[in-house]
Amino acid sequence: REKDDKHKTWMPKFLMAKEDKEQRKSSDDVERNIFKVKKSNAEKSKKMEKEEKFFRETFMYDKEINVINTATAECSVPSKRKVDLPVTAGEQLDVIDVTEGNAVICRNSEGRYGYVLVEHLNFR
């Protein structure tokens, strides 16, 4: 009886090994998808560098970019000028610098910079 029990438990493990091979094939596909994501991250970082360069030239900003605070946009506001940052309601923004008046320089999740009025932001 013990030999039969050992044989029965061994068979499912053997069958599981074949299933593992099938899972490995699918995990290879997943790994390939991960590499594609890394490629898009590289493209995204290049885009963010380009946005930062544009920001520094447009705003003549030579200081180090530090996030002072984070804020949430209370309402959607289109940009009226090239230096304004268009925001959508509920969007998370990084506050980079405070200016004179009622505007702050913010950065959105895409890496774009621009002025946003304080009255449109909710600080938490």
GROMACS .gro file of N, CA and C in nm:
model
  372
    1ARG      N    1   0.082  -0.120   0.000
    1ARG     CA    2   0.000   0.000   0.000
    1ARG      C    3   0.086   0.126   0.000
    2GLU      N    4   0.193   0.129   0.076
    2GLU     CA    5   0.278   0.247   0.082
    2GLU      C    6   0.341   0.276  -0.054
    3LYS      N    7   0.380   0.168  -0.124
    3LYS     CA    8   0.440   0.187  -0.256
    3LYS      C    9   0.338   0.246  -0.353
    4ASP      N   10   0.213   0.198  -0.344
    4ASP     CA   11   0.108   0.252  -0.430
    4ASP      C   12   0.083   0.400  -0.398
    5ASP      N   13   0.083   0.435  -0.270
    5ASP     CA   14   0.061   0.575  -0.231
    5ASP      C   15   0.174   0.664  -0.284
    6LYS      N   16   0.296   0.616  -0.274
    6LYS     CA   17   0.409   0.694  -0.323
    6LYS      C   18   0.397   0.714  -0.474
    7HIS      N   19   0.356   0.607  -0.542
    7HIS     CA   20   0.343   0.616  -0.687
    7HIS      C   21   0.234   0.715  -0.726
    8LYS      N   22   0.123   0.716  -0.653
    8LYS     CA   23   0.013   0.807  -0.683
    8LYS      C   24   0.053   0.952  -0.659
    9THR      N   25   0.127   0.977  -0.554
    9THR     CA   26   0.167   1.115  -0.527
    9THR      C   27   0.276   1.160  -0.624
   10TRP      N   28   0.353   1.065  -0.673
   10TRP     CA   29   0.460   1.102  -0.766
   10TRP      C   30   0.402   1.139  -0.902
   11MET      N   31   0.298   1.073  -0.946
   11MET     CA   32   0.241   1.099  -1.078
   11MET      C   33   0.188   1.243  -1.090
   12PRO      N   34   0.110   1.291  -0.996
   12PRO     CA   35   0.064   1.429  -1.012
   12PRO      C   36   0.180   1.529  -1.017
   13LYS      N   37   0.287   1.503  -0.942
   13LYS     CA   38   0.402   1.592  -0.947
   13LYS      C   39   0.463   1.589  -1.087
   14PHE      N   40   0.467   1.472  -1.147
   14PHE     CA   41   0.521   1.460  -1.282
   14PHE      C   42   0.434   1.538  -1.380
   15LEU      N   43   0.303   1.527  -1.363
   15LEU     CA   44   0.211   1.600  -1.449
   15LEU      C   45   0.222   1.751  -1.424
   16MET      N   46   0.246   1.787  -1.302
   16MET     CA   47   0.261   1.928  -1.270
   16MET      C   48   0.384   1.986  -1.340
   17ALA      N   49   0.487   1.906  -1.357
   17ALA     CA   50   0.608   1.955  -1.423
   17ALA      C   51   0.576   1.998  -1.566
   18LYS      N   52   0.490   1.924  -1.634
   18LYS     CA   53   0.451   1.963  -1.769
   18LYS      C   54   0.373   2.094  -1.766
   19GLU      N   55   0.287   2.108  -1.668
   19GLU     CA   56   0.211   2.232  -1.655
   19GLU      C   57   0.305   2.349  -1.628
   20ASP      N   58   0.410   2.323  -1.548
   20ASP     CA   59   0.508   2.427  -1.519
   20ASP      C   60   0.577   2.472  -1.647
   21LYS      N   61   0.606   2.376  -1.737
   21LYS     CA   62   0.669   2.412  -1.863
   21LYS      C   63   0.578   2.506  -1.943
   22GLU      N   64   0.447   2.476  -1.943
   22GLU     CA   65   0.352   2.561  -2.013
   22GLU      C   66   0.348   2.700  -1.949
   23GLN      N   67   0.354   2.702  -1.815
   23GLN     CA   68   0.354   2.830  -1.746
   23GLN      C   69   0.481   2.907  -1.775
   24ARG      N   70   0.593   2.835  -1.787
   24ARG     CA   71   0.719   2.903  -1.819
   24ARG      C   72   0.712   2.969  -1.956
   25LYS      N   73   0.648   2.903  -2.051
   25LYS     CA   74   0.632   2.962  -2.183
   25LYS      C   75   0.553   3.092  -2.173
   26SER      N   76   0.447   3.089  -2.094
   26SER     CA   77   0.366   3.210  -2.081
   26SER      C   78   0.443   3.316  -2.002
   27SER      N   79   0.527   3.276  -1.906
   27SER     CA   80   0.605   3.374  -1.831
   27SER      C   81   0.711   3.437  -1.920
   28ASP      N   82   0.761   3.364  -2.021
   28ASP     CA   83   0.854   3.423  -2.118
   28ASP      C   84   0.786   3.535  -2.194
   29ASP      N   85   0.660   3.513  -2.228
   29ASP     CA   86   0.584   3.617  -2.297
   29ASP      C   87   0.570   3.740  -2.207
   30VAL      N   88   0.546   3.715  -2.078
   30VAL     CA   89   0.533   3.825  -1.983
   30VAL      C   90   0.664   3.901  -1.974
   31GLU      N   91   0.777   3.829  -1.970
   31GLU     CA   92   0.907   3.894  -1.963
   31GLU      C   93   0.929   3.981  -2.087
   32ARG      N   94   0.888   3.932  -2.200
   32ARG     CA   95   0.902   4.012  -2.323
   32ARG      C   96   0.821   4.140  -2.312
   33ASN      N   97   0.701   4.129  -2.253
   33ASN     CA   98   0.618   4.247  -2.235
   33ASN      C   99   0.685   4.345  -2.139
   34ILE      N  100   0.753   4.293  -2.039
   34ILE     CA  101   0.823   4.379  -1.944
   34ILE      C  102   0.930   4.459  -2.016
   35PHE      N  103   1.003   4.395  -2.106
   35PHE     CA  104   1.106   4.465  -2.180
   35PHE      C  105   1.045   4.577  -2.265
   36LYS      N  106   0.928   4.553  -2.320
   36LYS     CA  107   0.860   4.656  -2.398
   36LYS      C  108   0.825   4.774  -2.309
   37VAL      N  109   0.783   4.745  -2.186
   37VAL     CA  110   0.749   4.852  -2.092
   37VAL      C  111   0.873   4.933  -2.061
   38LYS      N  112   0.987   4.867  -2.041
   38LYS     CA  113   1.110   4.939  -2.013
   38LYS      C  114   1.147   5.030  -2.129
   39LYS      N  115   1.121   4.984  -2.251
   39LYS     CA  116   1.150   5.066  -2.367
   39LYS      C  117   1.063   5.190  -2.367
   40SER      N  118   0.937   5.175  -2.332
   40SER     CA  119   0.849   5.291  -2.328
   40SER      C  120   0.888   5.384  -2.214
   41ASN      N  121   0.940   5.327  -2.103
   41ASN     CA  122   0.987   5.410  -1.993
   41ASN      C  123   1.106   5.494  -2.038
   42ALA      N  124   1.192   5.436  -2.120
   42ALA     CA  125   1.307   5.510  -2.173
   42ALA      C  126   1.257   5.625  -2.261
   43GLU      N  127   1.156   5.598  -2.344
   43GLU     CA  128   1.098   5.702  -2.428
   43GLU      C  129   1.034   5.811  -2.341
   44LYS      N  130   0.968   5.768  -2.234
   44LYS     CA  131   0.902   5.862  -2.145
   44LYS      C  132   1.006   5.950  -2.074
   45SER      N  133   1.117   5.891  -2.032
   45SER     CA  134   1.219   5.971  -1.964
   45SER      C  135   1.283   6.071  -2.061
   46LYS      N  136   1.300   6.031  -2.188
   46LYS     CA  137   1.352   6.125  -2.288
   46LYS      C  138   1.255   6.241  -2.306
   47LYS      N  139   1.126   6.210  -2.309
   47LYS     CA  140   1.025   6.313  -2.324
   47LYS      C  141   1.027   6.407  -2.204
   48MET      N  142   1.044   6.351  -2.084
   48MET     CA  143   1.047   6.434  -1.963
   48MET      C  144   1.171   6.523  -1.963
   49GLU      N  145   1.284   6.471  -2.011
   49GLU     CA  146   1.405   6.553  -2.021
   49GLU      C  147   1.384   6.669  -2.119
   50LYS      N  148   1.316   6.639  -2.229
   50LYS     CA  149   1.287   6.741  -2.328
   50LYS      C  150   1.196   6.848  -2.268
   51GLU      N  151   1.095   6.805  -2.192
   51GLU     CA  152   1.003   6.900  -2.127
   51GLU      C  153   1.079   6.987  -2.026
   52GLU      N  154   1.171   6.924  -1.952
   52GLU     CA  155   1.248   7.000  -1.853
   52GLU      C  156   1.337   7.105  -1.923
   53LYS      N  157   1.398   7.065  -2.033
   53LYS     CA  158   1.482   7.158  -2.108
   53LYS      C  159   1.398   7.275  -2.159
   54PHE      N  160   1.281   7.245  -2.213
   54PHE     CA  161   1.189   7.349  -2.262
   54PHE      C  162   1.149   7.442  -2.148
   55PHE      N  163   1.120   7.384  -2.031
   55PHE     CA  164   1.081   7.461  -1.913
   55PHE      C  165   1.193   7.556  -1.871
   56ARG      N  166   1.315   7.505  -1.864
   56ARG     CA  167   1.429   7.587  -1.822
   56ARG      C  168   1.453   7.703  -1.919
   57GLU      N  169   1.438   7.678  -2.050
   57GLU     CA  170   1.458   7.784  -2.149
   57GLU      C  171   1.345   7.886  -2.144
   58THR      N  172   1.221   7.841  -2.136
   58THR     CA  173   1.105   7.930  -2.139
   58THR      C  174   1.098   8.016  -2.012
   59PHE      N  175   1.118   7.953  -1.896
   59PHE     CA  176   1.103   8.023  -1.770
   59PHE      C  177   1.235   8.084  -1.720
   60MET      N  178   1.343   8.060  -1.794
   60MET     CA  179   1.477   8.102  -1.752
   60MET      C  180   1.503   8.056  -1.608
   61TYR      N  181   1.476   7.929  -1.585
   61TYR     CA  182   1.484   7.869  -1.451
   61TYR      C  183   1.617   7.796  -1.439
   62ASP      N  184   1.708   7.849  -1.357
   62ASP     CA  185   1.839   7.788  -1.344
   62ASP      C  186   1.860   7.719  -1.209
   63LYS      N  187   1.760   7.725  -1.122
   63LYS     CA  188   1.771   7.659  -0.991
   63LYS      C  189   1.747   7.509  -1.006
   64GLU      N  190   1.782   7.435  -0.902
   64GLU     CA  191   1.756   7.291  -0.901
   64GLU      C  192   1.605   7.269  -0.885
   65ILE      N  193   1.552   7.172  -0.958
   65ILE     CA  194   1.408   7.146  -0.951
   65ILE      C  195   1.380   7.054  -0.832
   66ASN      N  196   1.314   7.113  -0.731
   66ASN     CA  197   1.276   7.038  -0.611
   66ASN      C  198   1.125   7.048  -0.594
   67VAL      N  199   1.065   6.938  -0.554
   67VAL     CA  200   0.921   6.937  -0.529
   67VAL      C  201   0.897   6.991  -0.388
   68ILE      N  202   0.831   7.106  -0.380
   68ILE     CA  203   0.802   7.169  -0.252
   68ILE      C  204   0.682   7.103  -0.185
   69ASN      N  205   0.580   7.075  -0.267
   69ASN     CA  206   0.454   7.022  -0.215
   69ASN      C  207   0.381   6.953  -0.329
   70THR      N  208   0.278   6.877  -0.295
   70THR     CA  209   0.193   6.819  -0.398
   70THR      C  210   0.052   6.875  -0.380
   71ALA      N  211  -0.017   6.889  -0.489
   71ALA     CA  212  -0.152   6.945  -0.486
   71ALA      C  213  -0.240   6.870  -0.584
   72THR      N  214  -0.370   6.882  -0.563
   72THR     CA  215  -0.469   6.822  -0.652
   72THR      C  216  -0.549   6.934  -0.717
   73ALA      N  217  -0.568   6.923  -0.846
   73ALA     CA  218  -0.646   7.023  -0.918
   73ALA      C  219  -0.794   7.007  -0.883
   74GLU      N  220  -0.857   7.117  -0.844
   74GLU     CA  221  -0.998   7.112  -0.806
   74GLU      C  222  -1.091   7.114  -0.927
   75CYS      N  223  -1.047   7.179  -1.035
   75CYS     CA  224  -1.130   7.189  -1.154
   75CYS      C  225  -1.043   7.186  -1.279
   76SER      N  226  -1.103   7.159  -1.391
   76SER     CA  227  -1.030   7.157  -1.517
   76SER      C  228  -1.013   7.299  -1.569
   77VAL      N  229  -0.887   7.329  -1.607
   77VAL     CA  230  -0.857   7.464  -1.657
   77VAL      C  231  -0.770   7.449  -1.781
   78PRO      N  232  -0.817   7.500  -1.896
   78PRO     CA  233  -0.732   7.496  -2.016
   78PRO      C  234  -0.624   7.604  -2.006
   79SER      N  235  -0.516   7.587  -2.080
   79SER     CA  236  -0.410   7.687  -2.076
   79SER      C  237  -0.443   7.800  -2.174
   80LYS      N  238  -0.430   7.922  -2.126
   80LYS     CA  239  -0.458   8.039  -2.209
   80LYS      C  240  -0.331   8.089  -2.276
   81ARG      N  241  -0.219   8.070  -2.205
   81ARG     CA  242  -0.089   8.112  -2.258
   81ARG      C  243   0.001   7.989  -2.270
   82LYS      N  244   0.112   8.006  -2.338
   82LYS     CA  245   0.205   7.895  -2.358
   82LYS      C  246   0.270   7.852  -2.225
   83VAL      N  247   0.283   7.945  -2.131
   83VAL     CA  248   0.348   7.915  -2.004
   83VAL      C  249   0.252   7.859  -1.899
   84ASP      N  250   0.122   7.861  -1.928
   84ASP     CA  251   0.024   7.804  -1.835
   84ASP      C  252   0.016   7.653  -1.854
   85LEU      N  253  -0.006   7.583  -1.745
   85LEU     CA  254  -0.019   7.437  -1.748
   85LEU      C  255  -0.167   7.400  -1.750
   86PRO      N  256  -0.213   7.331  -1.855
   86PRO     CA  257  -0.353   7.287  -1.854
   86PRO      C  258  -0.371   7.173  -1.753
   87VAL      N  259  -0.475   7.182  -1.671
   87VAL     CA  260  -0.499   7.080  -1.569
   87VAL      C  261  -0.641   7.026  -1.582
   88THR      N  262  -0.658   6.902  -1.537
   88THR     CA  263  -0.791   6.841  -1.532
   88THR      C  264  -0.827   6.817  -1.386
   89ALA      N  265  -0.954   6.815  -1.357
   89ALA     CA  266  -1.000   6.798  -1.219
   89ALA      C  267  -0.950   6.666  -1.162
   90GLY      N  268  -0.893   6.671  -1.042
   90GLY     CA  269  -0.845   6.552  -0.974
   90GLY      C  270  -0.702   6.515  -1.008
   91GLU      N  271  -0.638   6.590  -1.097
   91GLU     CA  272  -0.501   6.559  -1.138
   91GLU      C  273  -0.402   6.596  -1.028
   92GLN      N  274  -0.304   6.508  -1.003
   92GLN     CA  275  -0.199   6.533  -0.903
   92GLN      C  276  -0.090   6.615  -0.967
   93LEU      N  277  -0.047   6.720  -0.899
   93LEU     CA  278   0.058   6.808  -0.948
   93LEU      C  279   0.167   6.824  -0.843
   94ASP      N  280   0.291   6.834  -0.890
   94ASP     CA  281   0.404   6.864  -0.802
   94ASP      C  282   0.429   7.013  -0.808
   95VAL      N  283   0.429   7.078  -0.691
   95VAL     CA  284   0.457   7.221  -0.686
   95VAL      C  285   0.609   7.237  -0.683
   96ILE      N  286   0.663   7.307  -0.782
   96ILE     CA  287   0.808   7.323  -0.797
   96ILE      C  288   0.856   7.453  -0.734
   97ASP      N  289   0.784   7.562  -0.759
   97ASP     CA  290   0.828   7.692  -0.709
   97ASP      C  291   0.708   7.783  -0.688
   98VAL      N  292   0.723   7.875  -0.592
   98VAL     CA  293   0.619   7.973  -0.564
   98VAL      C  294   0.662   8.105  -0.627
   99THR      N  295   0.569   8.170  -0.694
   99THR     CA  296   0.600   8.298  -0.759
   99THR      C  297   0.530   8.411  -0.686
  100GLU      N  298   0.563   8.531  -0.723
  100GLU     CA  299   0.491   8.646  -0.667
  100GLU      C  300   0.352   8.648  -0.729
  101GLY      N  301   0.255   8.676  -0.649
  101GLY     CA  302   0.118   8.675  -0.698
  101GLY      C  303   0.047   8.547  -0.656
  102ASN      N  304  -0.053   8.508  -0.733
  102ASN     CA  305  -0.135   8.393  -0.694
  102ASN      C  306  -0.112   8.271  -0.783
  103ALA      N  307   0.005   8.261  -0.846
  103ALA     CA  308   0.036   8.146  -0.931
  103ALA      C  309   0.158   8.071  -0.876
  104VAL      N  310   0.161   7.941  -0.901
  104VAL     CA  311   0.276   7.858  -0.864
  104VAL      C  312   0.320   7.781  -0.988
  105ILE      N  313   0.448   7.743  -0.991
  105ILE     CA  314   0.498   7.662  -1.101
  105ILE      C  315   0.478   7.516  -1.062
  106CYS      N  316   0.409   7.441  -1.147
  106CYS     CA  317   0.377   7.301  -1.119
  106CYS      C  318   0.427   7.210  -1.231
  107ARG      N  319   0.435   7.081  -1.197
  107ARG     CA  320   0.469   6.979  -1.296
  107ARG      C  321   0.362   6.871  -1.286
  108ASN      N  322   0.312   6.827  -1.402
  108ASN     CA  323   0.211   6.720  -1.401
  108ASN      C  324   0.277   6.583  -1.418
  109SER      N  325   0.198   6.479  -1.424
  109SER     CA  326   0.250   6.342  -1.432
  109SER      C  327   0.321   6.314  -1.563
  110GLU      N  328   0.293   6.391  -1.667
  110GLU     CA  329   0.358   6.374  -1.797
  110GLU      C  330   0.492   6.446  -1.804
  111GLY      N  331   0.523   6.525  -1.700
  111GLY     CA  332   0.650   6.597  -1.698
  111GLY      C  333   0.642   6.738  -1.753
  112ARG      N  334   0.521   6.786  -1.784
  112ARG     CA  335   0.505   6.922  -1.836
  112ARG      C  336   0.502   7.021  -1.719
  113TYR      N  337   0.558   7.138  -1.743
  113TYR     CA  338   0.566   7.243  -1.642
  113TYR      C  339   0.483   7.362  -1.685
  114GLY      N  340   0.441   7.441  -1.587
  114GLY     CA  341   0.369   7.563  -1.619
  114GLY      C  342   0.309   7.627  -1.495
  115TYR      N  343   0.256   7.747  -1.515
  115TYR     CA  344   0.191   7.820  -1.407
  115TYR      C  345   0.050   7.766  -1.385
  116VAL      N  346   0.013   7.755  -1.257
  116VAL     CA  347  -0.124   7.719  -1.219
  116VAL      C  348  -0.165   7.815  -1.108
  117LEU      N  349  -0.285   7.868  -1.118
  117LEU     CA  350  -0.334   7.957  -1.013
  117LEU      C  351  -0.362   7.879  -0.886
  118VAL      N  352  -0.328   7.938  -0.772
  118VAL     CA  353  -0.345   7.871  -0.643
  118VAL      C  354  -0.492   7.840  -0.616
  119GLU      N  355  -0.581   7.925  -0.665
  119GLU     CA  356  -0.724   7.905  -0.641
  119GLU      C  357  -0.778   7.780  -0.707
  120HIS      N  358  -0.705   7.724  -0.804
  120HIS     CA  359  -0.749   7.600  -0.870
  120HIS      C  360  -0.691   7.475  -0.804
  121LEU      N  361  -0.609   7.492  -0.700
  121LEU     CA  362  -0.540   7.380  -0.637
  121LEU      C  363  -0.592   7.353  -0.498
  122ASN      N  364  -0.583   7.228  -0.458
  122ASN     CA  365  -0.620   7.186  -0.323
  122ASN      C  366  -0.496   7.122  -0.262
  123PHE      N  367  -0.440   7.185  -0.159
  123PHE     CA  368  -0.321   7.132  -0.091
  123PHE      C  369  -0.363   7.046   0.025
  124ARG      N  370  -0.302   6.927   0.036
  124ARG     CA  371  -0.336   6.838   0.148
  124ARG      C  372  -0.212   6.803   0.224
   0.00000   0.00000   0.00000
